[in-house]
Amino acid sequence: MTRSMPDTDRLPHALYRAEQVRNLDRTAIEDFDIPGIELMNRAGAVAFRCLRDRWPAARRLTILTGTGNNGGDGYVIARLARAAGLTVRLLQLGDAERLRGDAAVSCMAYRNAGGTVEPCSALPRETDVYVDAIFGRGLERAVEAQWADAVMALNGQRAPILAVDMPSGLHSDTGRVLGVAVKASATVSFIGLKQGLFIGAGPEHRGDLYFSALEIPATVYSREILSLRRVDWDQQRASLAPRSRVAHKGDCGHVLLIGGAPGMSGALRLAGEAALRTGAGLVTLATHPQHAAWLNLTRPELMVAAVECPEALGPLVERADVIAIGPGLGRDDWGRQLWAQVRDLGLPLVVDADALSLLAEMPVYGPDWILTPHPGEAARLLQVGVREIEQDRLEAVRVLQERYGGTAVLKGAGTLINDGSQRPPAVCSDGNPGMATAGSGDVLTGMVAALRGQGMDADAAATAGVCLHAAAGDFAARQGERGLIASDIIAALRPIANGIEGM
């Protein structure tokens, strides 16, 4: 869940690296004469207000502070909490004498108001909320020694945790866990949203996300070009323009889906139905003769063609506006021959599943295709391990696009889209873990192909498709994430795409 705080008019779609947020901070201080201590006081006040709104019954707080500015924010929260009559225990990690600048001023203000500082040893159990103000956005090194002990102890408590700006131990740029990281119930972030909150392990560690710009003038942001775009269905729904009142099925795109080797027909069927539910006027499934006769028995709107050899694709390709290949394709001779037949046709192409594995075996560059790998497929395409992909997903999607061309979609928590243009890549902030289920990727393939066939360019189709897919998954998850299946996502597509999900 992501929310803006009341002093912002919308949740930002602009995401930044830690260095860029430091620059925004510096610009506000040096060029707009906003004292650093004022920004710290604003951050602490916003965080305290978030805590009170989120846990109104909380009366006992334990605040863990470090020796940097993030710790200074923690001192502000502690002072405000004491003034509001709450019981506060402030546990200092590292020597408080190392506090400098605004953080030292905040510490002194807290002490002068009667607050006490304890060294961080054991965490008190009689606490309603813990506040993580240990490390801020600039952490680069692994969390070790007493710092790691404190983070692990914090994660072992039953009370909720509010992280200040970033969960301690989470890399602000990559979302990588630096040894160990706080698993927050909620995070309140300031000035600029850090991209690491949305990629890598960010969604797992941030909890619900809140944001405040701290009343920084909008002109400050003109100094930095965002490094990543956050996209969601609320933003993308406008890309599905109303249909012409005189539209016919030929205007809405003919999607040709190729795949479904023996024993794997379900993947192609899911992709085909998803394409129909995303608005494709015509959908043809080119599949193995073994099951072609019955593949559309319960969905007669799908056309099915039995394809024994690659030459049989000729008439089907001539009628298609877009081709998607890969769901259930297999990697035996049948699948390999079909892939070789369509790979270099020059038509708009969506490549997924087994077709991606075949592409990894014989890499070629394609200027007008959309690649939709999950981390395992991405690892094969880049000849690295899955761990390397997940350690820096943003770099992985950049290299995928650079090496293979077209538009690269790296699926997962925080799906990434990169078309290689000057525009920053995008990350989808919708979706839920219930979507980690067989066939979910096949559904996305059909959806993206349908949008491409309806006239969207590759990047627009990929972005809208990813966001619609995620929103449909969230709609389906209203009945619970556990047990959600790919067909549930398909069932949600029509109401979500037409904006009637609340009816």
Coordinates of C-alpha atoms in Angstrom, one line a residue:
M1 CA 0.0 0.0 0.0
T2 CA 1.3 3.5 -0.8
R3 CA -0.1 6.7 0.6
S4 CA 0.9 10.4 0.5
M5 CA 0.8 12.4 3.6
P6 CA -1.7 15.3 3.9
D7 CA 0.8 18.0 2.8
T8 CA 1.2 16.5 -0.7
D9 CA -1.5 16.7 -3.4
R10 CA -0.6 13.3 -4.9
L11 CA 1.6 10.3 -4.5
P12 CA 4.7 10.9 -6.7
H13 CA 5.5 8.8 -9.6
A14 CA 9.0 10.1 -9.7
L15 CA 11.6 7.9 -8.0
Y16 CA 15.2 8.8 -7.2
R17 CA 18.6 7.4 -6.2
A18 CA 19.9 8.3 -2.8
E19 CA 22.5 10.7 -4.2
Q20 CA 19.7 12.6 -6.0
V21 CA 17.7 12.9 -2.8
R22 CA 20.8 14.3 -1.1
N23 CA 21.0 16.8 -3.9
L24 CA 17.4 17.8 -3.5
D25 CA 18.0 18.2 0.2
R26 CA 21.0 20.4 -0.4
T27 CA 19.3 22.5 -2.9
A28 CA 16.4 23.2 -0.5
I29 CA 18.9 24.2 2.2
E30 CA 21.4 26.2 0.1
D31 CA 19.3 27.8 -2.6
F32 CA 15.9 28.1 -0.9
D33 CA 17.1 29.0 2.5
I34 CA 15.3 26.2 4.4
P35 CA 17.5 25.4 7.4
G36 CA 18.5 21.8 7.7
I37 CA 17.2 21.6 11.2
E38 CA 13.8 22.8 9.9
L39 CA 13.7 20.0 7.4
M40 CA 14.6 17.5 10.2
N41 CA 11.9 18.9 12.5
R42 CA 9.4 18.6 9.6
A43 CA 10.4 15.0 8.9
G44 CA 10.1 14.1 12.6
A45 CA 6.7 15.7 12.8
V46 CA 5.4 13.9 9.7
A47 CA 6.7 10.6 11.0
F48 CA 5.1 11.1 14.4
R49 CA 1.8 12.1 12.8
C50 CA 2.0 9.0 10.6
L51 CA 2.6 6.9 13.8
R52 CA -0.4 8.4 15.6
D53 CA -2.7 8.0 12.6
R54 CA -1.6 4.4 12.0
W55 CA -1.5 3.3 15.7
P56 CA -3.8 5.7 17.6
A57 CA -3.9 3.5 20.7
A58 CA -0.1 3.3 21.0
R59 CA 1.1 4.7 24.3
R60 CA 4.6 3.2 24.6
L61 CA 7.3 3.8 22.0
T62 CA 10.8 2.4 21.7
I63 CA 12.9 4.5 19.3
L64 CA 16.2 3.1 18.0
T65 CA 18.6 5.8 16.7
G66 CA 21.9 5.8 14.9
T67 CA 24.5 8.5 14.7
G68 CA 23.5 10.2 11.4
N69 CA 20.7 12.4 10.3
N70 CA 18.2 9.5 10.4
G71 CA 19.0 9.3 14.1
G72 CA 18.3 13.0 14.4
D73 CA 14.8 12.4 12.9
G74 CA 14.4 9.8 15.7
Y75 CA 15.2 12.4 18.4
V76 CA 12.6 14.7 17.0
I77 CA 10.0 11.9 17.1
A78 CA 11.0 11.1 20.7
R79 CA 10.6 14.7 21.8
L80 CA 7.2 15.1 20.2
A81 CA 6.0 11.8 21.6
R82 CA 7.0 12.8 25.1
A83 CA 5.3 16.2 24.7
A84 CA 2.1 14.3 23.7
G85 CA 2.2 12.3 26.9
L86 CA 3.5 9.0 25.5
T87 CA 6.1 6.9 27.3
V88 CA 9.3 6.9 25.3
R89 CA 12.5 4.8 25.5
L90 CA 15.2 6.0 23.2
L91 CA 18.0 3.5 22.5
Q92 CA 21.1 4.9 21.0
L93 CA 23.2 2.7 18.7
G94 CA 26.8 4.0 18.5
D95 CA 28.3 6.8 20.5
A96 CA 25.9 9.7 20.9
E97 CA 29.0 11.9 21.0
R98 CA 29.5 11.2 17.3
L99 CA 26.3 13.1 16.5
R100 CA 27.0 16.2 14.4
G101 CA 25.2 19.1 13.0
D102 CA 21.4 19.0 12.9
A103 CA 21.3 15.5 14.5
A104 CA 23.3 16.8 17.5
V105 CA 20.9 19.8 17.8
S106 CA 17.9 17.5 17.8
C107 CA 19.5 15.3 20.4
M108 CA 20.1 18.3 22.6
A109 CA 16.6 19.5 22.2
Y110 CA 15.3 16.1 23.3
R111 CA 17.6 16.0 26.3
N112 CA 16.6 19.6 27.3
A113 CA 13.0 18.6 27.2
G114 CA 13.7 16.0 29.8
G115 CA 14.3 13.0 27.5
T116 CA 16.8 10.3 28.4
V117 CA 19.1 8.3 26.2
E118 CA 20.0 4.6 26.8
P119 CA 22.5 2.5 25.1
C120 CA 20.9 -0.1 22.9
S121 CA 21.3 -3.5 24.6
A122 CA 18.1 -5.6 25.0
L123 CA 14.9 -4.4 23.4
P124 CA 12.0 -3.8 25.9
R125 CA 9.1 -6.1 25.2
E126 CA 6.5 -3.8 26.7
T127 CA 6.3 -1.6 23.7
D128 CA 3.3 -0.7 21.4
V129 CA 5.4 0.5 18.4
Y130 CA 9.1 0.4 17.6
V131 CA 10.6 3.2 15.5
D132 CA 13.6 2.4 13.2
A133 CA 15.8 5.5 12.9
I134 CA 19.1 3.7 12.7
F135 CA 20.3 4.1 9.2
G136 CA 19.1 6.5 6.5
R137 CA 19.1 6.5 2.7
G138 CA 22.9 6.6 2.3
L139 CA 23.9 3.2 3.7
E140 CA 26.3 1.3 1.4
R141 CA 28.1 -1.2 3.7
A142 CA 26.9 -4.4 5.1
V143 CA 25.2 -4.2 8.5
E144 CA 27.4 -5.9 11.1
A145 CA 28.2 -6.3 14.8
Q146 CA 25.8 -4.5 17.3
W147 CA 23.9 -2.9 14.4
A148 CA 23.1 -6.3 12.9
D149 CA 22.1 -7.6 16.3
A150 CA 19.8 -4.7 16.8
V151 CA 18.1 -5.2 13.5
M152 CA 17.6 -8.9 14.0
A153 CA 16.3 -8.2 17.5
L154 CA 13.9 -5.7 16.1
N155 CA 12.6 -8.1 13.5
G156 CA 12.0 -10.6 16.2
Q157 CA 9.6 -8.5 18.2
R158 CA 5.8 -8.8 17.9
A159 CA 5.0 -5.0 18.0
P160 CA 4.8 -3.1 14.7
I161 CA 7.8 -1.2 13.3
L162 CA 7.7 2.3 11.7
A163 CA 10.8 2.9 9.6
V164 CA 12.0 6.4 9.1
D165 CA 12.8 7.3 5.5
M166 CA 14.2 3.8 4.7
P167 CA 14.1 0.5 6.5
S168 CA 17.6 0.2 8.0
G169 CA 19.8 -2.2 6.0
L170 CA 17.9 -1.8 2.8
H171 CA 19.9 -0.3 -0.1
S172 CA 18.2 2.9 -1.3
D173 CA 19.1 2.4 -5.0
T174 CA 18.8 -1.4 -5.6
G175 CA 16.5 -2.6 -2.8
R176 CA 19.3 -5.1 -1.9
V177 CA 19.5 -6.3 1.7
L178 CA 22.9 -5.3 3.1
G179 CA 23.4 -8.4 5.2
V180 CA 20.3 -7.9 7.3
A181 CA 17.4 -5.3 7.1
V182 CA 14.5 -4.2 9.1
K183 CA 11.1 -5.6 8.1
A184 CA 8.9 -2.6 8.7
S185 CA 5.2 -2.6 9.2
A186 CA 5.2 0.9 7.6
T187 CA 7.8 3.3 6.2
V188 CA 7.5 7.1 5.9
S189 CA 9.8 8.5 3.3
F190 CA 10.7 12.2 2.7
I191 CA 11.6 14.7 0.0
G192 CA 11.9 12.1 -2.8
L193 CA 10.8 8.5 -3.0
K194 CA 13.8 6.2 -3.1
Q195 CA 13.7 3.6 -5.9
G196 CA 15.0 0.9 -3.6
L197 CA 11.6 0.9 -1.9
F198 CA 10.0 -0.5 -5.1
I199 CA 12.6 -2.9 -6.4
G200 CA 14.5 -5.9 -5.1
A201 CA 13.6 -6.7 -1.5
G202 CA 12.1 -3.2 -1.0
P203 CA 8.4 -4.3 -1.2
E204 CA 9.1 -7.0 1.3
H205 CA 10.8 -4.7 3.9
R206 CA 9.0 -1.4 3.6
G207 CA 5.5 -2.4 4.6
D208 CA 2.9 0.2 3.9
L209 CA 4.5 3.3 2.4
Y210 CA 3.8 6.9 3.2
F211 CA 5.5 10.0 1.7
S212 CA 5.9 13.7 2.4
A213 CA 7.8 16.3 0.4
L214 CA 8.3 18.3 3.6
E215 CA 6.8 21.4 1.9
I216 CA 9.9 21.7 -0.3
P217 CA 9.1 24.0 -3.3
A218 CA 8.3 22.2 -6.5
T219 CA 11.0 24.1 -8.4
V220 CA 13.6 22.2 -6.3
Y221 CA 12.7 19.0 -8.2
S222 CA 13.6 20.6 -11.6
R223 CA 17.2 20.2 -10.7
E224 CA 17.1 16.4 -10.8
I225 CA 15.9 14.1 -13.6
L226 CA 14.1 11.1 -12.0
S227 CA 16.0 7.8 -12.3
L228 CA 12.9 5.6 -12.3
R229 CA 9.2 6.1 -13.0
R230 CA 6.6 4.5 -10.7
V231 CA 3.6 3.3 -12.8
D232 CA 0.3 2.0 -11.6
W233 CA -3.2 1.3 -13.0
D234 CA -4.7 4.6 -11.7
Q235 CA -2.2 6.3 -14.0
Q236 CA -2.4 3.9 -16.9
R237 CA -6.1 3.4 -17.1
A238 CA -6.4 6.6 -19.3
S239 CA -4.3 4.8 -22.0
L240 CA -7.3 2.6 -22.8
A241 CA -9.3 5.1 -24.8
P242 CA -13.0 4.5 -25.3
R243 CA -13.9 2.5 -28.4
S244 CA -15.4 4.1 -31.4
R245 CA -19.1 3.6 -31.6
V246 CA -18.7 2.1 -35.0
A247 CA -15.7 -0.2 -34.2
H248 CA -15.7 -3.7 -35.5
K249 CA -13.5 -6.7 -34.6
G250 CA -11.0 -6.0 -37.3
D251 CA -10.3 -2.6 -35.7
C252 CA -9.4 -4.2 -32.4
G253 CA -6.4 -6.3 -33.5
H254 CA -5.9 -9.9 -34.5
V255 CA -3.5 -11.7 -32.1
L256 CA -1.7 -14.9 -33.1
L257 CA -0.5 -16.9 -30.1
I258 CA 1.9 -19.7 -30.8
G259 CA 2.7 -22.5 -28.3
G260 CA 1.1 -25.4 -26.5
A261 CA 3.3 -28.4 -27.0
P262 CA 1.8 -31.8 -25.9
G263 CA 1.1 -31.6 -22.2
M264 CA 1.4 -27.8 -22.0
S265 CA -1.8 -26.6 -23.8
G266 CA -3.0 -24.8 -20.7
A267 CA -0.5 -22.0 -20.9
L268 CA -1.6 -21.1 -24.4
R269 CA -5.2 -21.3 -23.5
L270 CA -4.7 -18.9 -20.6
A271 CA -2.9 -16.4 -22.8
G272 CA -5.6 -16.6 -25.5
E273 CA -8.4 -16.0 -23.1
A274 CA -6.5 -13.1 -21.5
A275 CA -6.0 -11.5 -24.9
L276 CA -9.8 -11.7 -25.5
R277 CA -10.5 -10.2 -22.1
T278 CA -8.1 -7.4 -22.8
G279 CA -10.0 -6.3 -25.9
A280 CA -8.5 -8.2 -28.8
G281 CA -11.0 -8.4 -31.7
L282 CA -9.7 -11.8 -32.9
V283 CA -7.4 -14.4 -31.2
T284 CA -6.0 -17.4 -33.0
L285 CA -4.1 -20.2 -31.1
A286 CA -1.5 -21.9 -33.2
T287 CA -0.9 -25.1 -31.4
H288 CA 0.1 -28.8 -31.6
P289 CA -2.3 -31.0 -33.5
Q290 CA -2.5 -33.4 -30.6
H291 CA -4.9 -31.1 -28.7
A292 CA -6.0 -28.5 -31.2
A293 CA -9.5 -30.0 -31.7
W294 CA -10.5 -29.5 -28.1
L295 CA -8.5 -26.5 -26.9
N296 CA -11.4 -24.1 -27.3
L297 CA -14.3 -26.3 -26.2
T298 CA -15.2 -24.1 -23.2
R299 CA -14.1 -20.9 -24.9
P300 CA -15.5 -21.0 -28.4
E301 CA -14.5 -17.4 -29.1
L302 CA -10.9 -18.6 -29.5
M303 CA -9.9 -19.8 -33.0
V304 CA -7.5 -22.7 -33.0
A305 CA -5.2 -23.9 -35.8
A306 CA -3.4 -27.2 -35.7
V307 CA 0.2 -26.6 -36.7
E308 CA 2.3 -29.6 -37.5
C309 CA 5.2 -27.8 -39.2
P310 CA 6.5 -24.2 -39.4
E311 CA 5.2 -23.8 -43.0
A312 CA 1.6 -24.0 -41.6
L313 CA 2.1 -20.7 -39.9
G314 CA 2.2 -18.8 -43.2
P315 CA -1.5 -18.1 -43.7
L316 CA -1.9 -17.4 -39.9
V317 CA 0.9 -14.9 -39.9
E318 CA -0.5 -13.0 -42.9
R319 CA -3.8 -12.3 -41.0
A320 CA -2.1 -11.3 -37.7
D321 CA -1.4 -7.8 -36.4
V322 CA 0.8 -9.1 -33.6
I323 CA 2.4 -12.4 -32.7
A324 CA 3.0 -13.8 -29.2
I325 CA 5.1 -16.9 -28.8
G326 CA 6.3 -19.0 -25.9
P327 CA 3.5 -20.2 -23.6
G328 CA 3.8 -23.9 -23.5
L329 CA 6.0 -23.9 -26.6
G330 CA 8.5 -26.4 -25.3
R331 CA 12.1 -26.7 -26.4
D332 CA 11.9 -29.8 -28.6
D333 CA 12.1 -29.8 -32.4
W334 CA 8.5 -28.6 -32.8
G335 CA 8.9 -25.6 -30.6
R336 CA 12.4 -24.8 -32.0
Q337 CA 11.1 -24.8 -35.6
L338 CA 8.2 -22.5 -34.8
W339 CA 10.4 -20.1 -33.0
A340 CA 12.9 -20.0 -35.9
Q341 CA 10.0 -19.3 -38.3
V342 CA 8.7 -16.2 -36.6
R343 CA 11.8 -14.8 -35.0
D344 CA 12.8 -12.7 -37.9
L345 CA 9.5 -11.9 -39.5
G346 CA 9.6 -8.2 -38.6
L347 CA 6.0 -8.2 -37.2
P348 CA 5.3 -6.9 -33.7
L349 CA 6.3 -9.8 -31.4
V350 CA 5.8 -10.7 -27.7
V351 CA 8.4 -13.3 -26.5
D352 CA 7.8 -15.3 -23.4
A353 CA 8.5 -18.5 -21.6
D354 CA 10.2 -21.2 -23.7
A355 CA 10.8 -18.8 -26.6
L356 CA 13.0 -16.8 -24.2
S357 CA 15.0 -19.9 -23.4
L358 CA 15.5 -20.6 -27.1
L359 CA 16.5 -16.9 -27.6
A360 CA 19.1 -17.3 -24.9
E361 CA 20.6 -20.3 -26.8
M362 CA 21.0 -18.2 -29.9
P363 CA 20.9 -14.5 -29.0
V364 CA 19.7 -12.0 -31.6
Y365 CA 18.7 -8.4 -31.5
G366 CA 15.1 -7.5 -32.2
P367 CA 14.1 -3.8 -32.5
D368 CA 10.3 -4.3 -32.3
W369 CA 9.7 -7.1 -29.8
I370 CA 8.6 -7.2 -26.2
L371 CA 10.5 -9.6 -24.0
T372 CA 8.8 -10.7 -20.7
P373 CA 11.2 -12.8 -18.7
H374 CA 10.9 -13.8 -15.1
P375 CA 14.2 -13.8 -13.1
G376 CA 15.1 -17.3 -14.1
E377 CA 14.6 -16.6 -17.8
A378 CA 16.5 -13.3 -17.4
A379 CA 19.4 -15.2 -15.9
R380 CA 19.6 -17.5 -18.9
L381 CA 19.4 -14.6 -21.3
L382 CA 22.2 -12.8 -19.5
Q383 CA 24.2 -16.0 -18.7
V384 CA 24.3 -15.2 -14.9
G385 CA 22.7 -16.6 -11.8
V386 CA 19.3 -15.7 -10.6
R387 CA 20.9 -14.2 -7.5
E388 CA 22.7 -11.7 -9.7
I389 CA 19.5 -10.7 -11.4
E390 CA 17.7 -10.1 -8.1
Q391 CA 20.7 -8.2 -6.5
D392 CA 20.2 -5.4 -9.0
R393 CA 17.0 -5.8 -11.0
L394 CA 17.3 -2.3 -12.5
E395 CA 20.7 -3.0 -14.0
A396 CA 19.5 -6.4 -15.2
V397 CA 16.5 -5.0 -17.2
R398 CA 18.8 -2.3 -18.6
V399 CA 21.3 -4.9 -19.9
L400 CA 18.5 -7.1 -21.2
Q401 CA 17.2 -4.3 -23.3
E402 CA 20.6 -3.2 -24.5
R403 CA 21.6 -6.7 -25.5
Y404 CA 18.4 -7.9 -27.1
G405 CA 16.6 -4.7 -28.1
G406 CA 12.9 -3.8 -28.1
T407 CA 11.2 -3.5 -24.8
A408 CA 12.3 -5.6 -21.8
V409 CA 9.9 -6.5 -19.0
L410 CA 11.5 -8.1 -16.0
K411 CA 8.7 -9.7 -14.1
G412 CA 8.5 -10.1 -10.3
A413 CA 7.7 -8.0 -7.3
G414 CA 8.1 -4.5 -8.7
T415 CA 8.0 -5.5 -12.4
L416 CA 10.4 -3.3 -14.5
I417 CA 9.9 -2.0 -18.0
N418 CA 12.8 -0.6 -20.1
D419 CA 12.5 0.4 -23.8
G420 CA 16.0 1.8 -24.2
S421 CA 14.7 5.3 -24.8
Q422 CA 15.8 8.5 -23.1
R423 CA 12.8 8.2 -20.8
P424 CA 13.6 6.5 -17.4
P425 CA 12.6 2.9 -17.0
A426 CA 9.4 2.1 -15.1
V427 CA 8.4 0.0 -12.1
C428 CA 4.9 -1.1 -11.4
S429 CA 3.9 -0.6 -7.8
D430 CA 0.7 -2.6 -7.9
G431 CA 0.4 -6.4 -7.5
N432 CA 0.6 -8.9 -4.7
P433 CA 2.3 -12.2 -3.9
G434 CA -0.8 -14.2 -4.6
M435 CA 0.0 -13.6 -8.3
A436 CA 3.1 -15.9 -7.9
T437 CA 1.1 -18.8 -9.4
A438 CA 1.3 -21.0 -12.5
G439 CA 0.0 -19.3 -15.6
S440 CA 0.2 -15.7 -14.3
G441 CA 2.9 -14.9 -16.8
D442 CA 1.0 -16.5 -19.7
V443 CA -1.9 -14.2 -18.8
L444 CA 0.4 -11.2 -19.1
T445 CA 1.7 -12.4 -22.4
G446 CA -1.8 -12.5 -23.9
M447 CA -2.7 -9.1 -22.4
V448 CA 0.4 -7.3 -23.7
A449 CA -0.1 -8.8 -27.2
A450 CA -3.8 -7.7 -27.2
L451 CA -2.8 -4.1 -26.3
R452 CA -0.1 -4.1 -29.0
G453 CA -2.6 -5.4 -31.5
Q454 CA -5.0 -2.6 -30.6
G455 CA -2.5 0.0 -31.8
M456 CA -0.3 0.8 -28.8
D457 CA 3.5 1.0 -29.3
A458 CA 5.6 -1.6 -27.6
D459 CA 6.5 0.5 -24.5
A460 CA 2.9 1.6 -24.0
A461 CA 1.5 -1.9 -24.4
A462 CA 4.0 -3.3 -22.0
T463 CA 3.5 -0.6 -19.4
A464 CA -0.3 -0.7 -19.6
G465 CA -0.4 -4.5 -19.7
V466 CA 1.8 -4.9 -16.6
C467 CA -0.3 -2.4 -14.7
L468 CA -3.6 -3.8 -15.7
H469 CA -2.3 -7.3 -14.9
A470 CA -1.3 -6.1 -11.4
A471 CA -4.5 -4.3 -10.8
A472 CA -6.5 -7.4 -11.8
G473 CA -4.4 -9.5 -9.5
D474 CA -5.1 -7.1 -6.6
F475 CA -8.8 -7.2 -7.4
A476 CA -8.7 -11.0 -7.4
A477 CA -6.8 -11.0 -4.1
R478 CA -9.7 -9.3 -2.3
Q479 CA -10.9 -12.8 -1.6
G480 CA -7.4 -13.8 -0.3
E481 CA -3.9 -14.1 -1.8
R482 CA -3.5 -17.8 -1.0
G483 CA -5.2 -20.0 -3.6
L484 CA -5.4 -17.2 -6.2
I485 CA -5.0 -18.8 -9.7
A486 CA -4.3 -17.3 -13.1
S487 CA -7.9 -17.7 -14.2
D488 CA -8.9 -15.4 -11.3
I489 CA -6.8 -12.7 -12.8
I490 CA -8.5 -13.2 -16.2
A491 CA -11.9 -13.0 -14.5
A492 CA -11.0 -9.6 -13.1
L493 CA -9.7 -8.1 -16.4
R494 CA -13.1 -7.0 -17.8
P495 CA -14.3 -5.0 -14.8
I496 CA -10.9 -3.4 -14.1
A497 CA -10.2 -2.5 -17.8
N498 CA -13.7 -0.8 -18.0
G499 CA -13.5 1.0 -14.6
I500 CA -16.4 -0.8 -13.1
E501 CA -14.6 -2.8 -10.4
G502 CA -16.5 -1.1 -7.6
M503 CA -19.9 -1.9 -9.0

